[in-house]
Backbone as JSON, one array per atom type, in Angstrom:
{
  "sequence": "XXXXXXXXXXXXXXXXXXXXXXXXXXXXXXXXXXXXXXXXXXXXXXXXXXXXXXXXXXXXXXXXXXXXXXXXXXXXXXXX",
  "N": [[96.55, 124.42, -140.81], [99.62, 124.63, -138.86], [102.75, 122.65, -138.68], [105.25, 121.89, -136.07], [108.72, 121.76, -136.41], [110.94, 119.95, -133.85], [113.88, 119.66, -132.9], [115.08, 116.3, -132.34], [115.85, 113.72, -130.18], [119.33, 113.21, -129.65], [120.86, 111.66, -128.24], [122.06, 109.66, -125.98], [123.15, 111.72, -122.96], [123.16, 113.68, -124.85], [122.76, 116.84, -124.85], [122.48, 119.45, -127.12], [123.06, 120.96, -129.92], [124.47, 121.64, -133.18], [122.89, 123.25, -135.92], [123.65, 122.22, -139.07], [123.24, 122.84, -141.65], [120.69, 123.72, -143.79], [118.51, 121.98, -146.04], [116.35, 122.8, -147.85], [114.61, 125.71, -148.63], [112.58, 128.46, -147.64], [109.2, 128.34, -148.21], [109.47, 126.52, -149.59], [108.29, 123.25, -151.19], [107.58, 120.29, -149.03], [107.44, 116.92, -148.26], [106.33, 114.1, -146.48], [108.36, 112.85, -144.36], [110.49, 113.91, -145.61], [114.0, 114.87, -145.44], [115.41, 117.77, -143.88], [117.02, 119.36, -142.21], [120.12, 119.04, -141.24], [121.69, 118.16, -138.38], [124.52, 118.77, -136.32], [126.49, 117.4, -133.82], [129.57, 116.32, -131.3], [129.49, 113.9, -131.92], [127.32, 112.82, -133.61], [126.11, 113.26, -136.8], [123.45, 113.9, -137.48], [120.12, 113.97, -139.64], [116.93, 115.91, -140.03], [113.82, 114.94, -140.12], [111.14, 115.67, -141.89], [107.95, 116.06, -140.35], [105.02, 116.43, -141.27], [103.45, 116.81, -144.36], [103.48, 119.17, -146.62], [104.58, 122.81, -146.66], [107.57, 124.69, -146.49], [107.13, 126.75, -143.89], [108.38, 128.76, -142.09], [112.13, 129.2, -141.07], [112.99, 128.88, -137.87], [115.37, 128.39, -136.26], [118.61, 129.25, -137.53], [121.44, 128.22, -139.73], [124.15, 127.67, -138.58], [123.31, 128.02, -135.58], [123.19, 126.91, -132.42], [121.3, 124.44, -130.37], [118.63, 122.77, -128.48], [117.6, 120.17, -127.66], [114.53, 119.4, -128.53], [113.71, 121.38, -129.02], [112.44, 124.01, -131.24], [112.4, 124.23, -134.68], [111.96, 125.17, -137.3], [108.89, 125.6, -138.68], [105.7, 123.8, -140.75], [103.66, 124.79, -142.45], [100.53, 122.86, -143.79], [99.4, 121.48, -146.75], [99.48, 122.93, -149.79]],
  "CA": [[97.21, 124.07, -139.56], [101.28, 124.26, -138.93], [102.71, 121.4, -137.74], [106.13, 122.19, -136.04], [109.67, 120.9, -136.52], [111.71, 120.02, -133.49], [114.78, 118.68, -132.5], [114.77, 114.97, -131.99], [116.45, 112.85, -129.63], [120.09, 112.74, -130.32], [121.29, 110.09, -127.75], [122.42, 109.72, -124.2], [123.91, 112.58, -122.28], [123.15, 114.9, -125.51], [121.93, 118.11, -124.82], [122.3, 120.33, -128.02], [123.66, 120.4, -131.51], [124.47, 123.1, -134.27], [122.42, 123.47, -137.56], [125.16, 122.11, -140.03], [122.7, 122.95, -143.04], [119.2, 123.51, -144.13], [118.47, 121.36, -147.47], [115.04, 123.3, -147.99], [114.33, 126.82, -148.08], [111.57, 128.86, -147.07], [108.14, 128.24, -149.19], [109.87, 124.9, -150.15], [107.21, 122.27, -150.65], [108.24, 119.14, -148.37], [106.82, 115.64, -148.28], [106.16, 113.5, -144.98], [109.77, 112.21, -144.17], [111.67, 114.22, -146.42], [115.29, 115.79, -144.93], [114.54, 119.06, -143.95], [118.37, 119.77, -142.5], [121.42, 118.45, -140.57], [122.2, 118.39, -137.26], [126.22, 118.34, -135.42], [127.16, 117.11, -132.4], [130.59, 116.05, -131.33], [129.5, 112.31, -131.72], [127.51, 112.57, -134.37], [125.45, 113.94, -137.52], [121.93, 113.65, -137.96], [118.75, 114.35, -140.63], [116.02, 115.72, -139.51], [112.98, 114.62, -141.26], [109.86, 116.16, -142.41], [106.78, 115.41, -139.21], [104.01, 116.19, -142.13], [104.16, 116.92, -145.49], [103.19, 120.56, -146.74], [105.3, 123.93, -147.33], [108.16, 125.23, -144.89], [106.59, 127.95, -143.87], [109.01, 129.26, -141.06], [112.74, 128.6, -139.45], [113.74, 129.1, -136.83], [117.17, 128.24, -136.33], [119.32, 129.25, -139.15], [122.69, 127.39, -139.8], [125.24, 127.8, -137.51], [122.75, 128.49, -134.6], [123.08, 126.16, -131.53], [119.97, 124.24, -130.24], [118.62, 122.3, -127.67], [116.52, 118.87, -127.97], [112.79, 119.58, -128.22], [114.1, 123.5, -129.65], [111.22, 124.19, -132.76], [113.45, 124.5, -135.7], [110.96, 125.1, -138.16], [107.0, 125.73, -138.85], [105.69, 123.47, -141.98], [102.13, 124.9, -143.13], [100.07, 122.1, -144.55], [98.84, 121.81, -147.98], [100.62, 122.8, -151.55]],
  "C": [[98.71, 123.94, -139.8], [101.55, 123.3, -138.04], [104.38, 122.28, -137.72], [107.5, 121.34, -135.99], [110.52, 120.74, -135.7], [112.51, 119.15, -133.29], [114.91, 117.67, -131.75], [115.92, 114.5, -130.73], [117.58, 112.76, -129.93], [121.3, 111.22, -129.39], [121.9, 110.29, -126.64], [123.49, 110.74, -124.02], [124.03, 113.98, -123.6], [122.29, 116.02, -125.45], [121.63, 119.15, -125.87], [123.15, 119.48, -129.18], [123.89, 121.69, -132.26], [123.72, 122.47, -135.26], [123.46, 123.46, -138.51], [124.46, 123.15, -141.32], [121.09, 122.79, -143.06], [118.99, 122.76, -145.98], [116.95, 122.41, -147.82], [114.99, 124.85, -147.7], [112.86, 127.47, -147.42], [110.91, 128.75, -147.89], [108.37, 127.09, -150.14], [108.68, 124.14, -149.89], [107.87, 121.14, -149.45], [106.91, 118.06, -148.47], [107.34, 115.13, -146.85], [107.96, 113.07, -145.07], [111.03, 112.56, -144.57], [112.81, 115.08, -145.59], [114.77, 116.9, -145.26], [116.24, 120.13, -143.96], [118.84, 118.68, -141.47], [121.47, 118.93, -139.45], [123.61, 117.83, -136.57], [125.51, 118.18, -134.22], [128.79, 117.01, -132.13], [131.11, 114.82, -131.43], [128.99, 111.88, -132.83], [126.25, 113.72, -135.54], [124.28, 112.96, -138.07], [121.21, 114.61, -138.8], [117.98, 114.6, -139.92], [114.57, 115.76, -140.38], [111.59, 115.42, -141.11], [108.54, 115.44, -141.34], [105.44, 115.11, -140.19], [104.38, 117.14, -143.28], [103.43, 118.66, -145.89], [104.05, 122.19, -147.49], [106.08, 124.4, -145.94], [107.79, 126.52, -144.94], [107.76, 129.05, -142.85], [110.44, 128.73, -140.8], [113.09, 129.06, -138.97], [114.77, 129.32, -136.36], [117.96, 128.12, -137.44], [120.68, 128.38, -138.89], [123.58, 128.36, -139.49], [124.86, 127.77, -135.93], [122.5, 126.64, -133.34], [121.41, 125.71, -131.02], [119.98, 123.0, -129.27], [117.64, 120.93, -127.7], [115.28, 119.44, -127.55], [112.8, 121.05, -128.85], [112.98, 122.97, -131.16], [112.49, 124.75, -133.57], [113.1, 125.46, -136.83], [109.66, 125.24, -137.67], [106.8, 124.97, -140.4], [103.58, 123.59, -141.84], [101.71, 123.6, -143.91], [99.7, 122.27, -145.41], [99.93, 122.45, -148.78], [100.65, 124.51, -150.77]]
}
């Protein structure tokens, strides 16, 4: 099962963000919580963390690429 990674909540009146950075590449293992990448605004910079733990299987939005709250960033396949 893939569990998917999207963009969280970043705080009143915010609608998007850029992809500063991905810390993880593709076929990277990840653990529950672990920073996956970075997200800009013009207010402020956020982590976005790991939903379940597994392998990034997919992203989505590469760095530099604009995005919208609730936007799938990522796909993280479960298991090693």
């Amino acid at each position: 099962m893939a569990t998917e990674i999207k963009v969280p909540a970043l705080g009143e009146s915010v609608t998007e963000a850029t992809v500063a950075k991905w810390m993880k590449k593709v076929g990277d293992a990840v653990a529950k919580d672990e920073p996956l990448c970075e997200l800009e605004t013009d207010k402020v910079t956020r982590e976005v963390n790991a939903p379940a733990a597994g392998t990034l299987q997919e992203i989505r939005a590469e760095e530099g690429a604009n995005v919208e709250i609730g936007q799938i960033l990522g796909v993280i396949a479960e298991g090693a």
